[in-house]
Short mmCIF file of C-alpha atoms in Angstrom, two decimals:
data_model
loop_
_atom_site.label_atom_id
_atom_site.label_comp_id
_atom_site.label_asym_id
_atom_site.label_seq_id
_atom_site.Cartn_x
_atom_site.Cartn_y
_atom_site.Cartn_z
CA MET A 700 8.01 -8.48 -1.78
CA GLU A 701 7.12 -8.97 1.91
CA LEU A 702 6.25 -6.08 4.17
CA LEU A 703 7.36 -6.86 7.73
CA THR A 704 6.20 -5.63 11.09
CA ALA A 705 8.86 -4.59 13.59
CA ALA A 706 8.16 -7.78 15.60
CA GLU A 707 8.57 -9.96 12.52
CA MET A 708 11.89 -8.31 11.71
CA ARG A 709 13.18 -8.85 15.24
CA GLU A 710 12.14 -12.49 15.09
CA ILE A 711 14.03 -12.99 11.83
CA GLU A 712 17.14 -11.43 13.34
CA ALA A 713 16.87 -13.50 16.53
CA LYS A 714 16.50 -16.74 14.58
CA ALA A 715 19.54 -15.92 12.45
CA ILE A 716 21.63 -15.18 15.53
CA ALA A 717 20.42 -18.31 17.32
CA ALA A 718 21.24 -20.43 14.30
CA GLY A 719 24.76 -19.07 14.17
CA GLY A 720 24.24 -17.30 10.86
CA ALA A 721 25.61 -14.06 12.27
CA SER A 722 26.09 -12.34 15.60
CA GLY A 723 24.31 -9.19 16.55
CA LEU A 724 27.61 -7.30 16.15
CA GLU A 725 28.04 -8.63 12.63
CA LEU A 726 24.49 -7.68 11.64
CA MET A 727 25.08 -4.18 12.98
CA ALA A 728 28.32 -3.84 11.06
CA ARG A 729 26.62 -5.02 7.82
CA ALA A 730 23.75 -2.61 8.40
CA GLY A 731 26.01 0.41 8.91
CA ARG A 732 28.20 -0.46 5.95
CA GLY A 733 25.18 -1.11 3.71
CA LEU A 734 23.62 2.22 4.73
CA VAL A 735 26.74 4.18 3.84
CA GLU A 736 26.99 2.38 0.53
CA ALA A 737 23.32 3.10 -0.20
CA VAL A 738 23.73 6.78 0.56
CA MET A 739 26.79 7.09 -1.67
CA ASP A 740 25.00 5.29 -4.48
CA TRP A 741 22.00 7.54 -4.08
CA ARG A 742 24.15 10.69 -3.92
CA PRO A 743 27.41 10.02 -5.88
CA ASP A 744 28.53 13.60 -5.19
CA PHE A 745 28.88 12.63 -1.49
CA ALA A 746 31.37 9.93 -2.46
CA ARG A 747 33.34 12.36 -4.60
CA ALA A 748 33.38 15.25 -2.13
CA PRO A 749 33.00 14.34 1.58
CA SER A 750 31.67 17.20 3.68
CA ARG A 751 30.08 17.66 7.10
CA ALA A 752 27.69 15.14 8.76
CA ALA A 753 25.71 14.93 11.97
CA VAL A 754 24.85 11.51 13.34
CA LEU A 755 22.17 11.16 16.05
CA CYS A 756 22.36 7.97 18.05
CA GLY A 757 19.77 6.40 20.32
CA PRO A 758 20.03 3.81 23.08
CA GLY A 759 19.32 0.62 21.08
CA ASN A 760 20.52 -1.25 18.05
CA ASN A 761 19.50 1.68 15.85
CA GLY A 762 22.01 3.79 17.75
CA GLY A 763 24.60 1.06 17.32
CA ASP A 764 24.08 1.26 13.57
CA GLY A 765 24.65 4.98 13.87
CA PHE A 766 28.03 4.52 15.53
CA VAL A 767 29.07 2.29 12.63
CA VAL A 768 27.90 4.90 10.11
CA ALA A 769 29.74 7.67 11.89
CA ARG A 770 33.02 5.69 11.92
CA LEU A 771 32.72 4.77 8.25
CA LEU A 772 31.96 8.34 7.19
CA LYS A 773 34.92 9.68 9.12
CA GLU A 774 37.17 7.07 7.54
CA GLN A 775 35.99 8.31 4.17
CA GLY A 776 37.02 11.89 4.96
CA TRP A 777 33.79 13.34 6.41
CA GLU A 778 33.82 15.72 9.27
CA VAL A 779 31.42 14.02 11.66
CA ASP A 780 29.61 15.34 14.73
CA LEU A 781 27.96 12.60 16.77
CA PHE A 782 25.22 13.36 19.26
CA ALA A 783 23.60 11.01 21.73
CA GLU A 784 21.29 11.30 24.73
CA GLY A 785 22.89 9.86 27.90
CA ILE A 786 23.14 6.40 26.48
CA ALA A 787 26.53 5.24 27.72
CA GLY A 788 25.08 3.18 30.54
CA ARG A 789 22.06 1.97 28.59
CA LEU A 790 23.90 0.43 25.61
CA ALA A 791 24.53 -3.29 25.57
CA GLY A 792 25.94 -5.96 23.25
CA GLY A 793 26.85 -4.84 19.76
CA ALA A 794 25.75 -1.23 20.27
CA ALA A 795 28.10 -0.78 23.22
CA GLU A 796 30.96 -2.34 21.25
CA MET A 797 30.31 0.00 18.29
CA ARG A 798 30.30 2.99 20.62
CA ARG A 799 33.76 1.94 21.90
CA HIS A 800 35.05 1.71 18.36
CA TRP A 801 33.76 5.16 17.59
CA LEU A 802 35.38 6.70 20.71
CA GLU A 803 38.79 5.58 19.39
CA ILE A 804 38.48 8.20 16.61
CA GLY A 805 35.69 10.59 17.67
CA THR A 806 33.67 12.09 20.52
CA VAL A 807 30.08 12.00 21.69
CA ALA A 808 28.22 15.23 22.43
CA PRO A 809 24.91 15.49 24.30
CA LEU A 810 21.89 15.31 22.01
CA ALA A 811 20.66 18.59 23.45
CA LYS A 812 23.57 20.37 21.74
CA ALA A 813 22.78 18.88 18.35
CA PHE A 814 20.74 21.66 16.77
CA ALA A 815 20.43 24.04 19.68
CA ASN A 816 21.85 27.14 18.00
CA GLY A 817 21.28 26.16 14.41
CA ALA A 818 24.57 27.80 13.43
CA THR A 819 26.22 24.67 12.01
CA LEU A 820 24.99 23.55 8.59
CA TYR A 821 25.32 19.91 7.59
CA ASP A 822 25.22 18.23 4.18
CA LEU A 823 24.13 14.96 5.77
CA VAL A 824 22.13 14.25 8.92
CA ILE A 825 21.75 10.56 9.98
CA ASP A 826 18.74 9.78 12.16
CA ALA A 827 19.78 6.67 14.12
CA LEU A 828 17.77 7.47 17.24
CA PHE A 829 14.97 4.88 17.41
CA GLY A 830 14.07 3.48 13.93
CA ILE A 831 11.49 0.67 13.96
CA GLY A 832 11.71 0.02 17.69
CA LEU A 833 9.81 3.06 18.94
CA SER A 834 6.49 2.39 20.70
CA ARG A 835 5.72 5.86 22.06
CA PRO A 836 6.03 9.45 20.80
CA LEU A 837 9.38 11.15 20.79
CA GLU A 838 9.89 13.28 23.89
CA ASN A 839 11.87 16.31 25.00
CA VAL A 840 15.24 16.65 23.24
CA ALA A 841 14.53 13.96 20.63
CA ARG A 842 11.28 15.68 19.67
CA ASP A 843 13.14 19.06 19.42
CA CYS A 844 15.69 17.39 17.13
CA ALA A 845 12.91 16.12 14.85
CA ARG A 846 11.38 19.63 14.72
CA LEU A 847 14.72 21.38 14.07
CA SER A 848 16.46 18.83 11.86
CA ARG A 849 15.44 20.36 8.54
CA ARG A 850 16.83 23.77 9.56
CA VAL A 851 20.42 22.60 9.83
CA LEU A 852 20.66 21.13 6.33
CA GLY A 853 22.63 23.02 3.75
CA ALA A 854 21.19 23.87 0.34
CA SER A 855 21.97 20.35 -0.95
CA GLY A 856 21.79 18.61 2.40
CA VAL A 857 19.75 15.53 3.08
CA LEU A 858 18.41 13.65 6.12
CA VAL A 859 18.84 9.90 6.05
CA ALA A 860 16.86 7.64 8.44
CA VAL A 861 18.18 4.30 9.68
CA ASP A 862 15.42 1.71 9.18
CA ALA A 863 12.60 4.22 9.68
CA PRO A 864 12.34 7.92 10.58
CA SER A 865 12.29 8.17 14.38
CA GLY A 866 8.77 8.99 15.61
CA LEU A 867 7.09 7.13 12.73
CA CYS A 868 5.28 3.88 13.64
CA ALA A 869 7.04 1.27 11.46
CA ASP A 870 3.97 -0.94 11.48
CA SER A 871 1.36 1.57 10.39
CA GLY A 872 3.11 4.53 8.71
CA ARG A 873 1.50 6.91 11.24
CA PRO A 874 3.49 9.54 13.17
CA LEU A 875 3.22 8.89 16.88
CA GLY A 876 1.92 11.90 18.78
CA GLY A 877 1.30 14.06 15.74
CA ASP A 878 3.19 15.44 12.78
CA GLU A 879 5.73 17.41 14.72
CA GLY A 880 6.92 14.34 16.55
CA ALA A 881 8.66 12.55 13.69
CA PHE A 882 11.69 13.11 11.47
CA ARG A 883 11.05 13.75 7.80
CA ALA A 884 13.68 11.96 5.84
CA ASP A 885 14.91 12.40 2.28
CA LEU A 886 16.05 8.80 2.23
CA THR A 887 15.27 5.86 4.45
CA VAL A 888 17.55 2.87 4.37
CA THR A 889 16.06 -0.30 5.81
CA PHE A 890 17.35 -3.84 6.09
CA HIS A 891 16.30 -7.23 4.66
CA ARG A 892 12.76 -6.23 3.70
CA GLU A 893 10.64 -3.09 3.69
CA LYS A 894 8.47 -2.60 6.75
CA ARG A 895 4.72 -2.06 6.58
CA GLY A 896 5.07 1.58 7.63
CA HIS A 897 7.28 2.38 4.65
CA ARG A 898 4.24 1.84 2.35
CA LEU A 899 1.19 2.52 4.53
CA ASP A 900 -0.64 5.69 5.29
CA ARG A 901 1.77 8.63 5.62
CA GLY A 902 4.90 6.50 5.70
CA PRO A 903 6.05 7.55 2.21
CA GLU A 904 5.66 11.19 3.15
CA PHE A 905 8.02 10.82 6.10
CA CYS A 906 10.42 8.27 4.54
CA GLY A 907 11.26 10.21 1.40
CA ALA A 908 12.76 7.48 -0.75
CA VAL A 909 13.41 3.92 0.51
CA ARG A 910 16.32 1.60 -0.17
CA VAL A 911 16.54 -1.96 1.11
CA VAL A 912 19.91 -3.32 2.12
CA ASP A 913 20.72 -7.05 2.24
CA ILE A 914 22.46 -7.92 5.51
CA GLY A 915 22.46 -11.67 4.99
CA LEU A 916 19.17 -12.59 6.59
CA ARG A 917 16.81 -15.07 4.99
CA GLY A 918 13.06 -15.48 4.62
CA ALA A 919 9.90 -14.01 6.01
CA PRO A 920 6.88 -15.33 7.87
CA PRO A 921 4.44 -17.14 5.50
CA ASN A 922 1.61 -14.86 6.60
CA ALA A 923 3.46 -11.62 6.12
CA ALA A 924 1.79 -8.84 4.17
CA ARG A 925 3.13 -8.44 0.64
CA LEU A 926 3.48 -5.90 -2.08
CA PHE A 927 1.40 -7.04 -5.03
CA ALA A 928 2.58 -7.72 -8.56
CA PRO A 929 0.30 -9.43 -11.11
CA ARG A 930 0.83 -12.88 -12.54
CA HIS A 931 1.39 -13.05 -16.30
CA SER A 932 -1.48 -15.54 -16.75
CA ALA A 933 -3.88 -13.19 -15.00
CA VAL A 934 -3.62 -10.64 -17.81
CA THR A 935 -3.47 -12.91 -20.85
CA LYS A 936 -5.99 -14.73 -22.98
CA ALA A 937 -5.52 -18.22 -24.37
CA GLY A 938 -7.97 -18.35 -27.30
CA GLY A 939 -11.62 -19.39 -27.12
CA HIS A 940 -14.67 -17.22 -27.74
CA LYS A 941 -16.29 -14.30 -25.96
CA TYR A 942 -18.24 -16.44 -23.51
CA SER A 943 -14.94 -18.09 -22.51
CA TYR A 944 -14.14 -14.78 -20.80
CA GLY A 945 -17.38 -14.24 -18.97
CA HIS A 946 -20.29 -11.82 -19.10
CA ALA A 947 -20.36 -8.88 -16.69
CA LEU A 948 -23.55 -7.03 -15.82
CA VAL A 949 -23.15 -3.47 -14.57
CA LEU A 950 -26.32 -1.95 -13.00
CA ALA A 951 -26.87 1.72 -13.77
CA GLY A 952 -28.75 4.63 -12.20
CA GLY A 953 -31.63 6.60 -13.56
CA VAL A 954 -31.90 9.42 -16.12
CA GLY A 955 -28.75 11.55 -16.05
CA LYS A 956 -27.01 9.18 -13.63
CA GLY A 957 -25.47 6.68 -16.03
CA GLY A 958 -21.96 8.04 -16.44
CA ALA A 959 -20.47 6.09 -13.58
CA ALA A 960 -21.89 2.78 -14.76
CA ARG A 961 -20.65 3.45 -18.30
CA LEU A 962 -17.12 4.09 -16.94
CA ALA A 963 -17.30 0.83 -14.95
CA ALA A 964 -18.56 -1.07 -17.99
CA ARG A 965 -15.78 0.34 -20.20
CA GLY A 966 -13.21 -0.73 -17.63
CA ALA A 967 -14.67 -4.27 -17.52
CA LEU A 968 -14.55 -4.62 -21.26
CA ARG A 969 -11.06 -3.18 -21.68
CA VAL A 970 -9.61 -5.48 -19.01
CA GLY A 971 -10.81 -8.47 -20.95
CA ALA A 972 -14.39 -9.51 -20.08
CA GLY A 973 -15.91 -11.31 -23.05
CA LEU A 974 -19.21 -9.37 -22.88
CA VAL A 975 -20.48 -6.49 -20.79
CA THR A 976 -24.05 -5.36 -20.37
CA ILE A 977 -25.31 -2.18 -18.67
CA GLY A 978 -28.65 -2.45 -16.90
CA PRO A 979 -30.37 0.93 -16.41
CA PRO A 980 -34.01 1.50 -15.51
CA PRO A 981 -36.23 1.70 -18.65
CA ALA A 982 -36.40 5.54 -18.63
CA ALA A 983 -32.61 5.77 -19.00
CA LEU A 984 -32.26 3.21 -21.77
CA ILE A 985 -32.16 5.66 -24.68
CA GLU A 986 -29.54 8.02 -23.20
CA ASN A 987 -27.25 5.05 -22.56
CA ALA A 988 -27.87 3.63 -26.01
CA ALA A 989 -26.64 6.93 -27.46
CA ARG A 990 -23.28 6.51 -25.70
CA LEU A 991 -22.53 2.81 -26.19
CA ASP A 992 -21.51 0.48 -28.98
CA ALA A 993 -19.62 -2.66 -27.88
CA ILE A 994 -21.32 -2.57 -24.48
CA MET A 995 -24.84 -4.07 -24.56
CA LEU A 996 -27.96 -2.76 -22.89
CA ARG A 997 -30.85 -4.32 -21.02
CA ALA A 998 -33.52 -2.42 -19.15
CA ILE A 999 -33.62 -3.50 -15.51
CA LYS A 1000 -36.33 -1.67 -13.57
CA ASP A 1001 -36.03 -3.32 -10.16
CA ALA A 1002 -35.02 -6.38 -8.19
CA ASP A 1003 -37.56 -8.60 -9.92
CA ALA A 1004 -36.17 -7.58 -13.35
CA LEU A 1005 -32.68 -8.29 -12.10
CA ARG A 1006 -33.75 -11.75 -10.96
CA ASP A 1007 -35.15 -12.43 -14.42
CA THR A 1008 -31.97 -11.17 -16.06
CA LEU A 1009 -29.81 -13.45 -13.95
CA ALA A 1010 -31.74 -16.44 -15.27
CA ASP A 1011 -29.14 -16.20 -18.00
CA GLU A 1012 -26.37 -18.20 -16.35
CA ARG A 1013 -23.79 -16.89 -18.77
CA ILE A 1014 -23.82 -13.69 -16.72
CA ASN A 1015 -21.27 -14.59 -14.13
CA VAL A 1016 -20.59 -11.31 -12.34
CA VAL A 1017 -22.66 -8.29 -11.25
CA VAL A 1018 -21.20 -4.85 -10.51
CA LEU A 1019 -23.38 -2.64 -8.35
CA GLY A 1020 -22.91 0.82 -6.96
CA PRO A 1021 -21.50 3.30 -9.48
CA GLY A 1022 -24.24 5.97 -9.91
CA LEU A 1023 -26.88 3.63 -8.61
CA GLY A 1024 -28.19 5.92 -5.90
CA VAL A 1025 -28.62 5.33 -2.15
CA SER A 1026 -32.17 3.95 -2.14
CA GLU A 1027 -34.35 0.99 -1.28
CA ARG A 1028 -34.15 -0.03 -4.95
CA THR A 1029 -30.36 -0.26 -4.61
CA ARG A 1030 -30.63 -2.29 -1.44
CA SER A 1031 -33.05 -4.74 -2.95
CA MET A 1032 -30.95 -5.16 -6.10
CA VAL A 1033 -27.84 -5.82 -3.97
CA GLU A 1034 -29.70 -8.45 -2.00
CA THR A 1035 -30.99 -10.09 -5.18
CA ALA A 1036 -27.51 -10.20 -6.73
CA LEU A 1037 -26.02 -11.66 -3.56
CA LYS A 1038 -28.67 -14.36 -3.34
CA ALA A 1039 -28.21 -15.43 -6.94
CA PRO A 1040 -26.30 -18.71 -7.12
CA ARG A 1041 -22.85 -18.94 -8.71
CA ARG A 1042 -22.49 -15.21 -9.21
CA ALA A 1043 -19.48 -13.04 -8.30
CA VAL A 1044 -20.45 -9.61 -7.08
CA VAL A 1045 -18.59 -6.26 -6.87
CA LEU A 1046 -20.04 -3.77 -4.40
CA ASP A 1047 -18.93 -0.18 -4.76
CA ALA A 1048 -20.07 3.33 -3.79
CA ASP A 1049 -23.87 3.50 -3.40
CA ALA A 1050 -24.22 -0.24 -3.03
CA LEU A 1051 -22.22 0.08 0.17
CA SER A 1052 -23.68 3.36 1.41
CA ALA A 1053 -27.19 1.95 1.06
CA PHE A 1054 -26.41 -0.37 3.95
CA ALA A 1055 -24.77 2.21 6.21
CA GLU A 1056 -27.68 1.96 8.72
CA ALA A 1057 -27.77 -1.83 8.72
CA PRO A 1058 -24.38 -3.21 7.75
CA GLU A 1059 -24.96 -6.59 9.43
CA ALA A 1060 -27.83 -7.22 7.02
CA LEU A 1061 -25.30 -6.87 4.21
CA PHE A 1062 -22.67 -9.00 5.89
CA GLU A 1063 -25.09 -11.88 6.37
CA LEU A 1064 -25.29 -12.05 2.58
CA THR A 1065 -21.63 -11.51 1.76
CA ARG A 1066 -20.04 -13.97 4.16
CA GLY A 1067 -18.43 -16.84 2.30
CA ARG A 1068 -19.36 -15.47 -1.12
CA GLU A 1069 -17.23 -14.40 -4.06
CA VAL A 1070 -17.65 -10.73 -3.26
CA VAL A 1071 -15.36 -7.75 -3.41
CA MET A 1072 -16.23 -4.51 -1.54
CA THR A 1073 -14.38 -1.45 -2.71
CA PRO A 1074 -14.86 1.38 -0.14
CA HIS A 1075 -12.86 4.56 0.13
CA MET A 1076 -12.25 5.67 3.71
CA GLY A 1077 -15.49 7.64 4.03
CA GLU A 1078 -17.62 4.71 2.90
CA PHE A 1079 -15.54 2.35 5.02
CA ALA A 1080 -16.20 4.41 8.13
CA ARG A 1081 -19.93 4.36 7.52
CA LEU A 1082 -20.02 0.58 6.93
CA PHE A 1083 -17.55 -0.36 9.66
CA PRO A 1084 -17.93 2.46 12.19
CA ARG A 1085 -16.00 0.89 15.10
CA ILE A 1086 -13.05 0.01 12.90
CA GLY A 1087 -13.21 3.45 11.30
CA GLU A 1088 -13.00 5.12 14.73
CA LYS A 1089 -9.84 3.23 15.53
CA SER A 1090 -8.37 4.22 12.19
CA SER A 1091 -9.12 7.94 12.62
CA ALA A 1092 -7.96 8.24 16.23
CA GLN A 1093 -4.55 9.84 16.74
CA ALA A 1094 -1.75 7.30 17.06
CA ASN A 1095 -0.11 7.83 20.48
CA SER A 1096 1.55 4.41 20.91
CA GLY A 1097 2.93 1.71 18.71
CA PRO A 1098 2.33 -0.48 17.03
CA ALA A 1099 -0.49 1.79 15.97
CA PHE A 1100 -3.69 0.53 14.34
CA SER A 1101 -3.05 0.68 10.55
CA ARG A 1102 -5.09 0.79 7.39
CA LEU A 1103 -3.92 -2.74 6.82
CA ASP A 1104 -5.30 -3.80 10.24
CA ALA A 1105 -8.56 -2.00 9.34
CA ALA A 1106 -8.96 -3.80 6.05
CA GLU A 1107 -8.23 -7.16 7.65
CA ALA A 1108 -10.78 -6.54 10.46
CA ALA A 1109 -13.36 -5.48 7.88
CA ALA A 1110 -12.77 -8.56 5.74
CA ASP A 1111 -13.30 -10.73 8.78
CA SER A 1112 -16.49 -8.91 9.69
CA ALA A 1113 -17.96 -9.00 6.18
CA GLY A 1114 -16.66 -12.50 5.36
CA CYS A 1115 -15.46 -11.40 1.94
CA VAL A 1116 -12.65 -9.56 0.18
CA VAL A 1117 -12.34 -5.87 1.13
CA LEU A 1118 -10.38 -3.53 -1.12
CA LEU A 1119 -9.67 -0.36 0.87
CA LYS A 1120 -8.88 2.36 -1.65
CA GLY A 1121 -6.05 4.84 -1.34
CA ALA A 1122 -2.48 5.43 -2.43
CA ASP A 1123 -1.80 2.39 -0.28
CA THR A 1124 -4.66 0.24 -1.53
CA ILE A 1125 -5.17 -2.79 0.69
CA VAL A 1126 -6.74 -6.04 -0.42
CA ALA A 1127 -7.70 -8.32 2.49
CA ALA A 1128 -9.55 -11.60 2.60
CA PRO A 1129 -10.71 -13.66 5.62
CA GLY A 1130 -7.98 -16.06 6.73
CA ALA A 1131 -5.41 -14.90 4.15
CA ALA A 1132 -2.40 -12.64 4.37
CA PRO A 1133 -3.20 -9.20 2.97
CA VAL A 1134 -1.58 -7.50 -0.02
CA VAL A 1135 -0.69 -3.85 -0.51
CA VAL A 1136 -1.04 -2.32 -3.99
CA SER A 1137 1.28 0.58 -3.43
CA GLY A 1138 0.97 3.86 -5.32
CA ALA A 1139 3.96 5.37 -3.58
CA TYR A 1140 7.54 6.20 -4.50
CA GLU A 1141 8.32 5.08 -8.06
CA ARG A 1142 4.61 4.11 -8.57
CA SER A 1143 3.18 7.41 -7.40
CA CYS A 1144 0.14 8.49 -9.44
CA PRO A 1145 -1.65 11.36 -7.61
CA TRP A 1146 -3.69 12.19 -10.73
CA LEU A 1147 -5.81 9.13 -9.92
CA ALA A 1148 -7.62 11.43 -7.51
CA THR A 1149 -10.19 12.38 -10.09
CA ALA A 1150 -13.96 11.88 -10.34
CA GLY A 1151 -14.93 8.50 -11.75
CA SER A 1152 -11.64 6.69 -11.30
CA GLY A 1153 -13.14 4.44 -8.65
CA ASP A 1154 -16.01 3.54 -10.97
CA VAL A 1155 -13.48 2.35 -13.53
CA LEU A 1156 -11.72 0.28 -10.87
CA ALA A 1157 -15.00 -1.41 -9.86
CA GLY A 1158 -15.57 -2.33 -13.48
CA MET A 1159 -12.08 -3.66 -13.92
CA ILE A 1160 -12.54 -5.92 -10.90
CA GLY A 1161 -15.80 -7.10 -12.44
CA GLY A 1162 -14.06 -7.76 -15.76
CA LEU A 1163 -11.33 -9.87 -14.14
CA PHE A 1164 -13.96 -11.65 -12.08
CA ALA A 1165 -15.78 -12.45 -15.32
CA ARG A 1166 -12.62 -13.94 -16.77
CA GLY A 1167 -12.39 -16.41 -13.88
CA LEU A 1168 -10.01 -14.83 -11.37
CA ASP A 1169 -10.94 -15.33 -7.76
CA ALA A 1170 -11.96 -12.45 -5.56
CA GLY A 1171 -8.62 -11.55 -4.01
CA GLU A 1172 -6.63 -11.75 -7.23
CA ALA A 1173 -9.23 -9.96 -9.30
CA ALA A 1174 -9.27 -7.07 -6.81
CA ALA A 1175 -5.49 -6.81 -6.45
CA THR A 1176 -4.78 -7.21 -10.14
CA ALA A 1177 -7.35 -4.58 -11.07
CA ALA A 1178 -5.97 -2.15 -8.54
CA TRP A 1179 -2.40 -2.63 -9.87
CA LEU A 1180 -3.50 -2.20 -13.50
CA HIS A 1181 -5.58 0.84 -12.48
CA GLN A 1182 -2.46 2.49 -11.05
CA GLU A 1183 -0.33 1.43 -13.98
CA ALA A 1184 -2.84 2.90 -16.42
CA ALA A 1185 -2.75 6.20 -14.58
CA ARG A 1186 1.08 6.19 -14.52
CA SER A 1187 1.10 5.37 -18.23
CA PHE A 1188 -1.17 8.28 -19.09
CA GLY A 1189 0.36 10.82 -16.69
CA PRO A 1190 -0.85 14.25 -15.50
CA GLY A 1191 -4.08 15.52 -16.91
CA LEU A 1192 -5.74 12.14 -16.49
CA ILE A 1193 -9.54 11.92 -16.32
CA ALA A 1194 -11.46 8.80 -15.59
CA GLU A 1195 -12.38 8.22 -19.28
CA ASP A 1196 -8.63 7.92 -20.05
CA LEU A 1197 -8.10 4.90 -17.76
CA PRO A 1198 -9.78 2.18 -19.91
CA GLU A 1199 -8.12 3.59 -23.04
CA ALA A 1200 -4.67 3.34 -21.42
CA LEU A 1201 -5.15 -0.33 -20.53
CA PRO A 1202 -4.17 -1.88 -23.91
CA ALA A 1203 -0.65 -0.38 -23.76
CA VAL A 1204 -0.29 -1.46 -20.12
CA LEU A 1205 -1.38 -5.02 -20.93
CA ARG A 1206 0.96 -5.17 -23.89
CA ALA A 1207 3.87 -4.02 -21.74
CA LEU A 1208 3.07 -6.83 -19.31
CA GLY A 1209 3.32 -9.40 -22.11
CA ALA A 1210 -0.41 -9.94 -22.44
CA ASP A 1211 0.17 -10.34 -26.19
CA GLN A 1212 2.38 -13.40 -25.49
CA PRO A 1213 1.05 -16.96 -25.04
CA PRO A 1214 0.07 -17.42 -21.38
CA ARG A 1215 2.03 -19.74 -19.15
CA ARG A 1216 -0.18 -22.50 -17.81
CA HIS A 1217 -1.22 -22.39 -14.16
CA GLY A 1218 -3.87 -24.18 -12.13
CA ARG A 1219 -6.83 -22.13 -10.96
CA ASN A 1220 -5.58 -19.63 -8.45
CA ALA A 1221 -6.60 -19.41 -4.84
CA GLY A 1222 -7.62 -15.80 -4.34
CA VAL A 1223 -5.33 -13.52 -2.38
CA ARG A 1224 -3.09 -16.48 -1.47
CA ALA A 1225 -2.36 -17.15 -5.17
CA ALA A 1226 -1.81 -13.45 -5.75
CA HIS A 1227 0.92 -13.60 -3.16
CA SER A 1228 2.92 -16.05 -5.28
CA ALA A 1229 3.48 -13.41 -7.95
#
């Protein structure tokens, strides 16, 4: 489940070699063999009918893997053209040895001749130029190869990247030097664990599909980022009454502005909060009453009315932002909620934008509190402008600043959990390893890009908060369930469908089975033990 940086992967390899678990040559042989097996498993027709392949080799271990792949393909009956860029004197160790093995059965042509005329069509192109080790944009011939590589594939041809498409930052998922400077793979075969860039930002777009090959390495750093999966006990109930599962208060906007709050409230109730109340201003009470049944109503005019409402200590979480408006009223209500003792708070949408001109005033209240902020990238850039600038700048060197880095920096600044929304939703907490709730590859759900889906997510976080989950786990679990509900419903989804899809999702997770007993979790850290 870990997502490694390039440096973490190199450290794991170095420790294994130093401990005598395997030599660099052995790891290279395992990687090449595993890659060929993964390709043949992915495309069984390749195993049945070998054809024509081009293998592009670089000057490092990635190139060494390429020499292994070329030799194995040739032994299986493939016609193999191998291209490299003046690397004979630059190879060392296992890579040099693998080149010598290849030269016993094949030849090496200059990389400049790889796709120069485009006359040769290949069924398989192997990108073994740079992989995860690249720290600068592709240049000259390598960049030309990236640009031309799709043109030399036959009708059923595929491009397979070794570890990561060359030109893509393996730590951030960002192409170095712009879109034209990276290979676009159909399949990426990586080793031991996925790398951060396989899941982050535009990584899935450039990686195609991803397969992980075991090459006999063990473990990962304890602070490594992880892909999230929910704990069984986080989605089950163990008896009790409605107040055993908390009471969530969702503040609503004025007349004609209540739809977002109603979506949030429905999400909170469906995910298992014992009670949910919507708090609109008095003028909007009747229109909300006409739309609600199980969700309760209480008129909340301003911050003073909110303070009076929170005298009821059974209300243990407040959700602010959806449809609330960017106003002084919103700011004062956020401040009141954050000052209320023993209350968890979810800040979304307008509750964040209301502090765009004075974010530090907000952070003084959120630091050290059970708070989840849920910005999309636009709201994030307004609240954390310096971090947002780094995120939006073109990546010209690696490791590039990533969305994961951005979320971690924001969590440290705000002193609370930050959920940065996107297909690669990041949940970061101060002092804890971050998690990625990935909506890529087999979990792709692009139809979540619809009005109101973020409001439902905010409510779901509030509902899990109400049930007693800590900030990090409430945020990550809600994001995972949110994606799963969208996947369950499928194309045509609108925000109103998300809460209604949750019962089937929860049942599929075994929420109708008796929960296994766990001690109270520890936020994002506990979520990592899933």
